CSV table of C-alpha atoms in Angstrom, one decimal:
chain,number,residue,atom,x,y,z
G,116,MET,CA,-5.1,-77.7,29.8
G,117,HIS,CA,-7.0,-76.5,26.8
G,118,ARG,CA,-8.9,-79.3,25.0
G,119,HIS,CA,-8.6,-79.4,21.2
G,120,THR,CA,-10.6,-80.9,18.4
G,121,ILE,CA,-8.3,-83.1,16.4
G,122,ALA,CA,-8.6,-85.1,13.2
G,123,VAL,CA,-6.3,-88.1,12.5
G,124,ILE,CA,-6.1,-89.4,9.0
G,125,GLY,CA,-5.1,-93.0,8.9
G,126,THR,CA,-5.6,-95.7,11.5
G,127,GLY,CA,-2.5,-97.9,11.3
G,128,TYR,CA,-0.1,-98.3,14.1
G,129,VAL,CA,0.8,-94.7,14.2
G,130,GLY,CA,-2.6,-93.1,13.5
G,131,LEU,CA,-4.6,-95.4,15.9
G,132,THR,CA,-2.1,-95.0,18.7
G,133,ALA,CA,-1.9,-91.2,18.2
G,134,GLY,CA,-5.7,-90.9,18.1
G,135,ALA,CA,-6.4,-93.1,21.2
G,136,CYS,CA,-3.6,-91.4,23.2
G,137,LEU,CA,-4.6,-87.9,22.3
G,138,ALA,CA,-8.2,-88.8,23.4
G,139,SER,CA,-6.8,-90.1,26.6
G,140,LEU,CA,-5.2,-86.7,27.2
G,141,GLY,CA,-8.7,-85.2,27.1
G,142,HIS,CA,-8.9,-84.0,23.4
G,143,ARG,CA,-11.8,-84.7,21.1
G,144,VAL,CA,-10.5,-86.9,18.3
G,145,VAL,CA,-12.0,-88.1,15.0
G,146,CYS,CA,-10.0,-90.8,13.2
G,147,ALA,CA,-10.5,-91.4,9.5
G,148,ASP,CA,-9.8,-94.4,7.3
G,149,LEU,CA,-10.8,-95.4,3.8
G,150,ASP,CA,-11.8,-99.0,4.8
G,151,PRO,CA,-15.4,-99.0,6.0
G,152,VAL,CA,-15.1,-102.4,7.5
G,153,LYS,CA,-12.1,-101.3,9.6
G,154,VAL,CA,-14.0,-98.1,10.7
G,155,ALA,CA,-17.0,-100.2,11.8
G,156,GLU,CA,-14.7,-102.5,13.8
G,157,LEU,CA,-12.9,-99.7,15.5
G,158,GLY,CA,-16.2,-98.0,16.3
G,159,ARG,CA,-17.1,-101.1,18.2
G,160,GLY,CA,-13.8,-101.1,20.0
G,161,ASP,CA,-12.6,-104.1,18.0
G,162,VAL,CA,-8.8,-103.4,17.6
G,163,ARG,CA,-7.1,-105.9,15.2
G,164,ILE,CA,-3.6,-104.6,15.9
G,165,LEU,CA,-1.6,-106.6,18.5
G,166,GLU,CA,-0.5,-103.7,20.7
G,167,GLU,CA,-0.4,-103.7,24.5
G,168,GLY,CA,-2.8,-101.3,26.1
G,169,LEU,CA,-4.2,-100.0,22.8
G,170,PRO,CA,-7.6,-101.9,22.8
G,171,GLU,CA,-8.3,-100.6,26.3
G,172,LEU,CA,-7.4,-97.1,25.4
G,173,VAL,CA,-9.6,-97.1,22.3
G,174,GLN,CA,-12.5,-98.4,24.3
G,175,ALA,CA,-12.0,-95.8,27.0
G,176,GLY,CA,-12.0,-93.1,24.4
G,177,LEU,CA,-15.2,-94.4,22.8
G,178,ASP,CA,-16.9,-94.7,26.2
G,179,ALA,CA,-16.0,-91.2,27.1
G,180,GLY,CA,-17.3,-89.8,23.8
G,181,ARG,CA,-13.9,-88.3,23.0
G,182,LEU,CA,-12.9,-90.7,20.2
G,183,ARG,CA,-14.9,-91.7,17.1
G,184,PHE,CA,-14.1,-93.2,13.7
G,185,VAL,CA,-15.3,-92.1,10.3
G,186,VAL,CA,-14.9,-93.2,6.6
G,187,GLY,CA,-12.9,-90.7,4.6
G,188,ALA,CA,-10.8,-87.6,5.6
G,189,ALA,CA,-13.4,-85.1,4.6
G,190,ASP,CA,-15.8,-85.9,7.4
G,191,ALA,CA,-12.9,-85.9,9.9
G,192,VAL,CA,-11.4,-82.5,9.3
G,193,ARG,CA,-14.5,-80.4,9.5
G,194,GLY,CA,-14.3,-78.3,12.7
G,195,ALA,CA,-10.8,-79.7,13.5
G,196,ARG,CA,-8.3,-77.3,14.8
G,197,THR,CA,-5.4,-79.7,14.3
G,198,VAL,CA,-5.2,-82.4,11.6
G,199,PHE,CA,-2.6,-85.2,11.7
G,200,ILE,CA,-1.6,-87.1,8.6
G,201,CYS,CA,-0.7,-90.7,9.6
G,202,VAL,CA,-0.9,-92.5,6.3
G,203,GLY,CA,1.7,-95.0,4.9
G,204,THR,CA,4.9,-93.8,3.2
G,205,PRO,CA,6.3,-97.0,1.8
G,206,THR,CA,9.7,-97.3,0.1
G,207,GLY,CA,9.6,-96.3,-3.6
G,208,PRO,CA,11.6,-97.7,-6.5
G,209,ASP,CA,14.4,-95.2,-5.8
G,210,GLY,CA,14.6,-96.1,-2.1
G,211,ARG,CA,13.0,-92.9,-1.0
G,212,ALA,CA,9.6,-92.7,0.8
G,213,ASP,CA,6.6,-92.8,-1.5
G,214,LEU,CA,4.4,-89.7,-0.6
G,215,THR,CA,1.5,-90.7,-2.9
G,216,ALA,CA,-0.9,-91.2,0.1
G,217,VAL,CA,0.3,-88.0,1.8
G,218,ASP,CA,-0.2,-86.0,-1.4
G,219,ALA,CA,-3.7,-87.5,-1.9
G,220,VAL,CA,-4.8,-86.5,1.6
G,221,VAL,CA,-3.5,-82.9,1.2
G,222,GLU,CA,-5.3,-82.6,-2.1
G,223,GLU,CA,-8.5,-84.0,-0.6
G,224,ILE,CA,-8.6,-81.7,2.5
G,225,ARG,CA,-6.9,-78.5,1.4
G,226,THR,CA,-10.1,-76.6,0.8
G,227,LEU,CA,-11.9,-78.2,3.8
G,228,LEU,CA,-9.4,-77.1,6.5
G,229,GLU,CA,-10.6,-74.5,9.0
G,230,PRO,CA,-8.9,-71.1,8.9
G,231,ASP,CA,-6.0,-70.9,11.4
G,232,SER,CA,-5.9,-74.7,11.7
G,233,VAL,CA,-2.7,-76.7,11.7
G,234,LEU,CA,-1.8,-79.6,9.4
G,235,VAL,CA,0.7,-82.0,11.0
G,236,THR,CA,2.7,-84.7,9.3
G,237,LYS,CA,3.1,-87.6,11.8
G,238,SER,CA,4.0,-90.1,9.1
G,239,THR,CA,7.7,-90.6,8.5
G,240,VAL,CA,8.5,-88.3,5.6
G,241,PRO,CA,11.6,-87.1,3.8
G,242,VAL,CA,13.2,-83.8,4.4
G,243,GLY,CA,11.4,-81.1,2.5
G,244,THR,CA,7.9,-82.6,2.9
G,245,ALA,CA,6.7,-79.7,5.1
G,246,ALA,CA,7.7,-77.3,2.3
G,247,ARG,CA,6.1,-79.5,-0.3
G,248,VAL,CA,2.8,-79.7,1.7
G,249,THR,CA,2.8,-75.9,2.3
G,250,ALA,CA,3.1,-75.4,-1.4
G,251,ALA,CA,0.4,-77.9,-2.3
G,252,LEU,CA,-2.0,-76.4,0.3
G,253,GLY,CA,-1.8,-72.9,-1.0
G,254,ARG,CA,-3.3,-71.8,2.3
G,255,PRO,CA,-1.2,-69.2,4.1
G,256,ASP,CA,-3.8,-69.3,6.9
G,257,VAL,CA,-3.0,-73.0,7.7
G,258,GLY,CA,0.1,-73.8,9.6
G,259,VAL,CA,2.2,-76.9,8.6
G,260,VAL,CA,4.1,-78.8,11.3
G,261,SER,CA,6.4,-81.9,11.3
G,262,ASN,CA,5.8,-83.9,14.5
G,263,PRO,CA,7.7,-87.2,13.9
G,264,GLU,CA,6.7,-90.3,15.8
G,265,PHE,CA,9.2,-92.5,17.7
G,266,LEU,CA,6.9,-95.4,18.5
G,267,ARG,CA,8.1,-99.0,18.8
G,268,GLU,CA,5.6,-101.7,17.9
G,269,GLY,CA,4.6,-103.5,21.0
G,270,THR,CA,5.2,-100.5,23.3
G,271,SER,CA,3.6,-97.7,21.2
G,272,VAL,CA,1.1,-96.5,23.8
G,273,SER,CA,3.8,-96.0,26.5
G,274,ASP,CA,6.1,-94.5,23.9
G,275,PHE,CA,3.5,-91.9,23.0
G,276,LEU,CA,2.5,-91.1,26.6
G,277,GLN,CA,6.0,-91.4,28.1
G,278,PRO,CA,8.4,-90.4,25.4
G,279,ASP,CA,12.0,-89.4,25.7
G,280,ARG,CA,11.1,-86.2,23.8
G,281,VAL,CA,8.4,-84.6,21.6
G,282,VAL,CA,9.8,-83.1,18.5
G,283,ILE,CA,7.8,-80.3,16.8
G,284,GLY,CA,9.1,-78.6,13.7
G,285,SER,CA,7.6,-75.7,11.8
G,286,ASP,CA,8.5,-72.5,10.1
G,287,SER,CA,5.4,-70.9,11.7
G,288,PRO,CA,6.0,-70.4,15.5
G,289,TRP,CA,2.2,-70.1,16.2
G,290,ALA,CA,1.6,-73.5,14.6
G,291,ALA,CA,4.4,-75.1,16.6
G,292,ALA,CA,3.0,-73.6,19.8
G,293,GLN,CA,-0.5,-75.0,19.0
G,294,VAL,CA,0.8,-78.5,18.5
G,295,ALA,CA,2.9,-78.2,21.7
G,296,GLU,CA,-0.4,-77.5,23.6
G,297,LEU,CA,-1.6,-81.0,22.6
G,298,TYR,CA,1.1,-82.6,24.7
G,299,ALA,CA,0.5,-80.5,27.8
G,300,GLY,CA,-0.4,-83.7,29.7
G,301,VAL,CA,2.8,-85.5,28.7
G,302,ASP,CA,5.9,-85.3,31.0
G,303,ALA,CA,8.7,-85.0,28.4
G,304,PRO,CA,10.9,-82.2,27.0
G,305,VAL,CA,9.5,-80.6,23.9
G,306,VAL,CA,12.0,-79.8,21.2
G,307,ILE,CA,10.9,-76.9,18.9
G,308,ALA,CA,12.8,-76.7,15.6
G,309,ASP,CA,12.4,-75.7,12.0
G,310,ALA,CA,10.5,-78.2,9.9
G,311,ALA,CA,13.5,-79.5,8.0
G,312,SER,CA,15.4,-80.3,11.2
G,313,ALA,CA,12.4,-82.1,12.7
G,314,GLU,CA,12.2,-84.2,9.5
G,315,VAL,CA,15.9,-85.1,9.7
G,316,VAL,CA,15.6,-86.1,13.4
G,317,LYS,CA,13.3,-89.1,12.7
G,318,TYR,CA,15.7,-90.6,10.1
G,319,ALA,CA,18.8,-89.7,12.1
G,320,ALA,CA,17.5,-91.6,15.1
G,321,ASN,CA,16.4,-94.7,13.3
G,322,CYS,CA,19.5,-94.9,11.2
G,323,PHE,CA,21.7,-94.5,14.3
G,324,LEU,CA,19.9,-97.4,15.9
G,325,ALA,CA,20.3,-99.5,12.8
G,326,VAL,CA,24.0,-98.8,12.7
G,327,LYS,CA,24.3,-99.8,16.4
G,328,LEU,CA,22.4,-103.1,15.8
G,329,SER,CA,24.6,-103.9,12.8
G,330,TYR,CA,27.7,-103.1,14.9
G,331,VAL,CA,26.7,-105.5,17.7
G,332,ASN,CA,25.8,-108.3,15.2
G,333,THR,CA,29.2,-108.0,13.7
G,334,LEU,CA,30.7,-107.9,17.1
G,335,ALA,CA,28.9,-111.1,17.9
G,336,GLU,CA,30.4,-112.8,14.8
G,337,LEU,CA,33.8,-111.7,16.0
G,338,CYS,CA,33.1,-113.1,19.5
G,339,GLU,CA,32.3,-116.5,18.0
G,340,GLU,CA,35.6,-116.6,16.1
G,341,VAL,CA,37.7,-115.7,19.2
G,342,GLY,CA,35.8,-117.6,21.8
G,343,ALA,CA,34.5,-114.4,23.6
G,344,ASP,CA,31.0,-114.0,25.1
G,345,ILE,CA,28.9,-111.3,23.5
G,346,GLY,CA,26.8,-111.0,26.6
G,347,ARG,CA,29.7,-110.0,28.8
G,348,VAL,CA,31.0,-107.7,26.1
G,349,THR,CA,27.8,-105.8,25.7
G,350,THR,CA,27.2,-105.6,29.4
G,351,ALA,CA,30.5,-103.8,29.8
G,352,LEU,CA,29.8,-101.6,26.8
G,353,GLY,CA,26.3,-100.7,28.1
G,354,GLN,CA,27.8,-99.5,31.4
G,355,ASP,CA,29.6,-96.8,29.5
G,356,HIS,CA,27.2,-93.8,29.7
G,357,ARG,CA,28.4,-92.6,26.3
G,358,ILE,CA,27.2,-95.8,24.7
G,359,GLY,CA,24.2,-97.0,26.8
G,360,SER,CA,22.8,-100.5,26.9
G,361,ALA,CA,19.9,-100.1,24.5
G,362,PHE,CA,20.1,-101.8,21.1
G,363,LEU,CA,23.1,-103.9,22.0
G,364,ARG,CA,21.4,-107.3,21.8
G,365,PRO,CA,22.6,-109.4,18.9
G,366,GLY,CA,20.1,-111.2,16.8
G,367,PRO,CA,19.2,-112.4,13.3
G,368,GLY,CA,19.2,-108.8,11.9
G,369,TRP,CA,16.9,-105.8,12.3
G,370,GLY,CA,13.6,-105.4,10.6
G,371,GLY,CA,10.0,-104.2,11.0
G,372,SER,CA,8.2,-101.3,9.5
G,373,CYS,CA,10.7,-98.5,10.4
G,374,LEU,CA,14.4,-99.3,10.3
G,375,PRO,CA,14.7,-101.0,6.8
G,376,LYS,CA,12.4,-98.3,5.3
G,377,ASP,CA,14.1,-95.4,7.0
G,378,THR,CA,17.7,-96.4,6.3
G,379,ARG,CA,16.8,-96.8,2.6
G,380,ALA,CA,15.0,-93.5,2.6
G,381,LEU,CA,17.9,-91.6,4.2
G,382,LEU,CA,20.3,-93.1,1.7
G,383,GLY,CA,17.9,-92.2,-1.2
G,384,THR,CA,17.8,-88.6,0.0
G,385,ALA,CA,21.5,-88.5,0.5
G,386,ASP,CA,22.2,-90.0,-2.9
G,387,ALA,CA,19.9,-87.5,-4.6
G,388,LEU,CA,21.7,-84.6,-3.0
G,389,GLY,CA,25.2,-86.1,-3.8
G,390,VAL,CA,26.0,-86.8,-0.1
G,391,ASP,CA,27.9,-90.0,0.5
G,392,PHE,CA,26.7,-91.9,3.6
G,393,PRO,CA,28.9,-95.1,3.7
G,394,LEU,CA,28.1,-95.8,7.4
G,395,VAL,CA,24.4,-96.3,6.8
G,396,ARG,CA,25.1,-98.2,3.6
G,397,ALA,CA,27.4,-100.6,5.5
G,398,ALA,CA,24.8,-101.1,8.2
G,399,ILE,CA,22.3,-102.2,5.6
G,400,GLY,CA,24.8,-104.6,4.0
G,401,THR,CA,25.8,-106.0,7.4
G,402,ASN,CA,22.1,-106.6,8.2
G,403,ALA,CA,21.6,-108.6,4.9
G,404,HIS,CA,24.7,-110.6,5.8
G,405,GLN,CA,23.1,-111.9,9.0
G,406,ARG,CA,20.7,-114.3,7.2
G,407,THR,CA,23.5,-115.8,5.2
G,408,ARG,CA,25.7,-116.2,8.2
G,409,ILE,CA,23.0,-117.9,10.3
G,410,ALA,CA,22.0,-120.1,7.4
G,411,ASP,CA,25.6,-121.2,6.9
G,412,ARG,CA,25.8,-122.1,10.6
G,413,ILE,CA,22.6,-124.1,10.5
G,414,ALA,CA,23.9,-126.0,7.4
G,415,ARG,CA,27.2,-126.9,9.2
G,416,LEU,CA,25.3,-128.1,12.2
G,417,CYS,CA,23.1,-130.3,10.0
G,418,GLY,CA,26.2,-131.9,8.5
G,419,ASP,CA,26.4,-130.2,5.1
G,420,ALA,CA,29.7,-128.4,4.6
G,421,ASP,CA,28.7,-127.0,1.2
G,422,GLY,CA,25.8,-125.0,2.6
G,423,SER,CA,23.0,-127.0,1.0
G,424,LEU,CA,20.0,-127.9,3.0
G,425,ALA,CA,18.2,-129.9,0.3
G,426,GLY,CA,15.5,-132.0,1.9
G,427,VAL,CA,16.5,-131.0,5.5
G,428,ARG,CA,13.6,-130.2,7.8
G,429,ILE,CA,14.1,-127.1,9.9
G,430,GLY,CA,11.8,-125.9,12.7
G,431,LEU,CA,11.4,-122.2,13.3
G,432,LEU,CA,10.2,-120.5,16.5
G,433,GLY,CA,8.9,-117.0,15.7
G,434,LEU,CA,8.0,-115.3,12.5
G,435,THR,CA,7.2,-111.7,13.4
G,436,PHE,CA,10.0,-109.2,13.4
G,437,LYS,CA,10.0,-109.0,17.2
G,438,ALA,CA,8.0,-110.2,20.1
G,439,GLY,CA,4.9,-108.3,21.2
G,440,THR,CA,3.6,-107.6,17.7
G,441,ASP,CA,1.9,-109.5,14.9
G,442,ASP,CA,3.8,-107.5,12.3
G,443,LEU,CA,5.6,-109.5,9.6
G,444,ARG,CA,6.9,-106.6,7.6
G,445,ASP,CA,10.6,-106.9,6.8
G,446,SER,CA,10.9,-109.6,9.5
G,447,PRO,CA,14.4,-111.0,9.9
G,448,ALA,CA,12.8,-114.3,10.7
G,449,LEU,CA,11.2,-114.4,7.2
G,450,ALA,CA,14.4,-113.2,5.6
G,451,LEU,CA,16.2,-116.1,7.2
G,452,ALA,CA,13.4,-118.5,6.3
G,453,ALA,CA,13.7,-117.4,2.6
G,454,GLU,CA,17.5,-118.1,2.7
G,455,LEU,CA,16.9,-121.5,4.2
G,456,ALA,CA,14.2,-122.3,1.7
G,457,ARG,CA,16.5,-121.1,-1.2
G,458,ARG,CA,19.0,-123.8,0.0
G,459,GLY,CA,16.3,-126.5,-0.2
G,460,ALA,CA,15.2,-126.7,3.5
G,461,GLU,CA,11.7,-127.8,4.4
G,462,LEU,CA,10.3,-125.3,7.0
G,463,THR,CA,7.8,-125.7,9.8
G,464,ALA,CA,7.2,-122.7,11.9
G,465,HIS,CA,5.2,-121.5,14.9
G,466,ASP,CA,4.5,-117.9,16.1
G,467,PRO,CA,1.9,-117.1,18.8
G,468,ALA,CA,0.8,-114.0,16.8
G,469,VAL,CA,0.6,-115.8,13.5
G,470,PRO,CA,-1.9,-118.6,13.6
G,471,ALA,CA,-2.1,-121.2,10.8
G,472,THR,CA,-5.1,-119.3,9.4
G,473,ARG,CA,-2.7,-116.5,8.4
G,474,HIS,CA,-0.7,-118.8,6.1
G,475,THR,CA,-1.8,-116.7,3.1
G,476,GLU,CA,0.4,-113.8,4.3
G,477,LEU,CA,3.5,-116.1,4.3
G,478,PRO,CA,5.6,-117.6,1.6
G,479,ALA,CA,4.2,-120.9,0.4
G,480,ASP,CA,7.3,-122.9,1.5
G,481,ILE,CA,6.6,-122.2,5.3
G,482,ASN,CA,4.2,-124.7,7.0
G,483,VAL,CA,2.7,-122.9,10.0
G,484,VAL,CA,1.6,-124.9,13.0
G,485,ASP,CA,-0.4,-123.8,16.1
G,486,ASP,CA,1.8,-125.7,18.6
G,487,PRO,CA,5.5,-124.8,19.0
G,488,HIS,CA,6.4,-128.4,19.9
G,489,GLN,CA,5.1,-129.4,16.4
G,490,ALA,CA,7.7,-127.2,14.8
G,491,ALA,CA,10.4,-129.6,16.2
G,492,LYS,CA,8.9,-132.8,15.1
G,493,GLY,CA,11.3,-134.6,12.8
G,494,ALA,CA,13.4,-131.5,12.3
G,495,SER,CA,17.2,-131.6,12.1
G,496,ALA,CA,17.4,-128.3,13.9
G,497,LEU,CA,15.1,-125.9,15.8
G,498,VAL,CA,15.8,-122.2,15.2
G,499,LEU,CA,14.5,-119.5,17.6
G,500,CYS,CA,14.0,-116.3,15.5
G,501,THR,CA,11.7,-114.2,17.6
G,502,GLU,CA,12.1,-113.7,21.4
G,503,TRP,CA,8.5,-114.6,22.5
G,504,PRO,CA,8.7,-115.0,26.4
G,505,HIS,CA,6.8,-118.3,26.6
G,506,TYR,CA,9.3,-120.1,24.3
G,507,ARG,CA,11.6,-120.2,27.4
G,508,GLY,CA,9.1,-122.5,29.1
G,509,LEU,CA,8.6,-125.1,26.4
G,510,ASP,CA,8.9,-128.8,27.2
G,511,TRP,CA,12.5,-129.2,26.1
G,512,ALA,CA,12.6,-132.9,26.9
G,513,ARG,CA,9.7,-133.5,24.6
G,514,ILE,CA,11.4,-131.4,21.9
G,515,ALA,CA,14.6,-133.3,22.3
G,516,ALA,CA,12.7,-136.6,21.7
G,517,ASP,CA,11.0,-135.1,18.6
G,518,LEU,CA,14.1,-133.6,17.0
G,519,HIS,CA,16.0,-135.6,14.4
G,520,HIS,CA,19.2,-134.0,15.7
G,521,PRO,CA,19.4,-132.5,19.2
G,522,VAL,CA,20.3,-129.0,17.9
G,523,VAL,CA,18.7,-125.6,18.9
G,524,VAL,CA,20.0,-122.4,17.3
G,525,ASP,CA,19.1,-119.4,19.4
G,526,THR,CA,19.6,-116.4,17.2
G,527,ARG,CA,18.6,-114.0,20.0
G,528,ASN,CA,20.2,-115.7,23.1
G,529,HIS,CA,16.8,-115.9,24.5
G,530,LEU,CA,16.6,-119.4,25.9
G,531,ASP,CA,18.2,-120.9,29.0
G,532,PRO,CA,21.2,-122.9,27.8
G,533,ALA,CA,21.3,-124.9,31.1
G,534,ALA,CA,17.7,-126.0,30.7
G,535,LEU,CA,18.3,-127.2,27.1
G,536,SER,CA,21.5,-128.9,28.0
G,537,ALA,CA,19.7,-130.8,30.8
G,538,ALA,CA,17.1,-131.9,28.3
G,539,GLY,CA,19.8,-133.4,26.1
G,540,LEU,CA,20.0,-130.5,23.6
G,541,ALA,CA,22.9,-128.7,22.2
G,542,TRP,CA,22.4,-124.9,22.5
G,543,HIS,CA,24.0,-122.7,19.9
G,544,GLY,CA,23.6,-119.0,20.7
G,545,THR,CA,24.8,-115.9,18.9
G,546,GLY,CA,28.3,-114.5,19.7
G,547,THR,CA,29.0,-117.1,22.4
G,548,SER,CA,30.3,-120.6,22.8
G,549,PRO,CA,27.8,-123.5,22.3
G,550,VAL,CA,26.6,-125.5,25.3
G,551,GLU,CA,26.6,-129.2,24.7
G,552,PRO,CA,24.0,-131.7,26.1
G,553,ALA,CA,24.6,-132.7,29.7
G,554,PRO,CA,26.2,-136.2,30.0
G,555,THR,CA,23.6,-138.9,30.5
G,556,ALA,CA,23.8,-140.6,33.9
G,557,VAL,CA,25.0,-144.3,33.6
């Protein structure tokens, strides 16, 4: 395998994971960031992102001399044969991805790139970005490639090194071949396409998953109405090879740094081109409906038929958008919390990845505690929002004694209903019948 010299611009989830993984494949990698404090931390192996296996991979790269960190893109690209752009592309006012950071990087490095090098967009970018970058570069000797990432937070290292596929899009065959060489140590099919097709793939995949999640959440609502069990329904669905079992778990809605942004971006692109995409639009609307539906249910369980929760204390278990990450971006837990607070609820929350010291990152109406049992103290209901594994082993008898009403709303069907029932708690899952407290022995 030929070893390359690579520059990675941006050290967020995508950039840091890509840099560390490429170094683990034997390449020489220089990662750049604008924040000198962050660069110094990473240079010491101090990874502040909660991501399984990433700190160890970064440290291994540093120890082997194949990974280093610098301030600014200019220092990183000198001598690099391949340059990855991994900067943020947040949602703009029109719903489309904001390419300000991508444009700034291209402008900064365009004259510094080595002849016959390749510039790769790893960030999620709208269709047409490769053509836009090519025009901005004005460098016919530099190839431009779209190499979209398909990383899930919490499993990004394994997703990079053991992917379902590697997608490489370019209108320059030699540039695509050069990027394909970087993945020679990865056992996965490599899909070579034109740049526009590769850019569509990323949005197409995430929007399909969003549609699937919204579908199963609506199916769960239907199951509640007819007395069916969503778990049995999705088990049967998942055994159909045309459907598969992934992304068939109901919950409080989908969120995170990708699905909300990418669905809005695809809709923005479609709208700009006059293409109607009602399926994705409906998936977004269905997702927003989840927080209202769950809040209505909590209000009914707390004894208020009109939906008000004024002065009612609610405990929340989990704030991040899913377990295994400390990311709060577009978290469905926070969306639900905002709806509960709007109705007047007093919120006390716990999350193992969000200590009370991070309270400044949260809305002021959420009181964060460092012990999950404290979230239940005096609450009229305890609501599980994020599926952290250790929540299954809480002291439910203690929680039952501390709750004002013996009600647990499990938005992810994560807890053991029998264990809660034995402790004297009523378990209310999603898309299934509630389990009442076990009778007390006389």
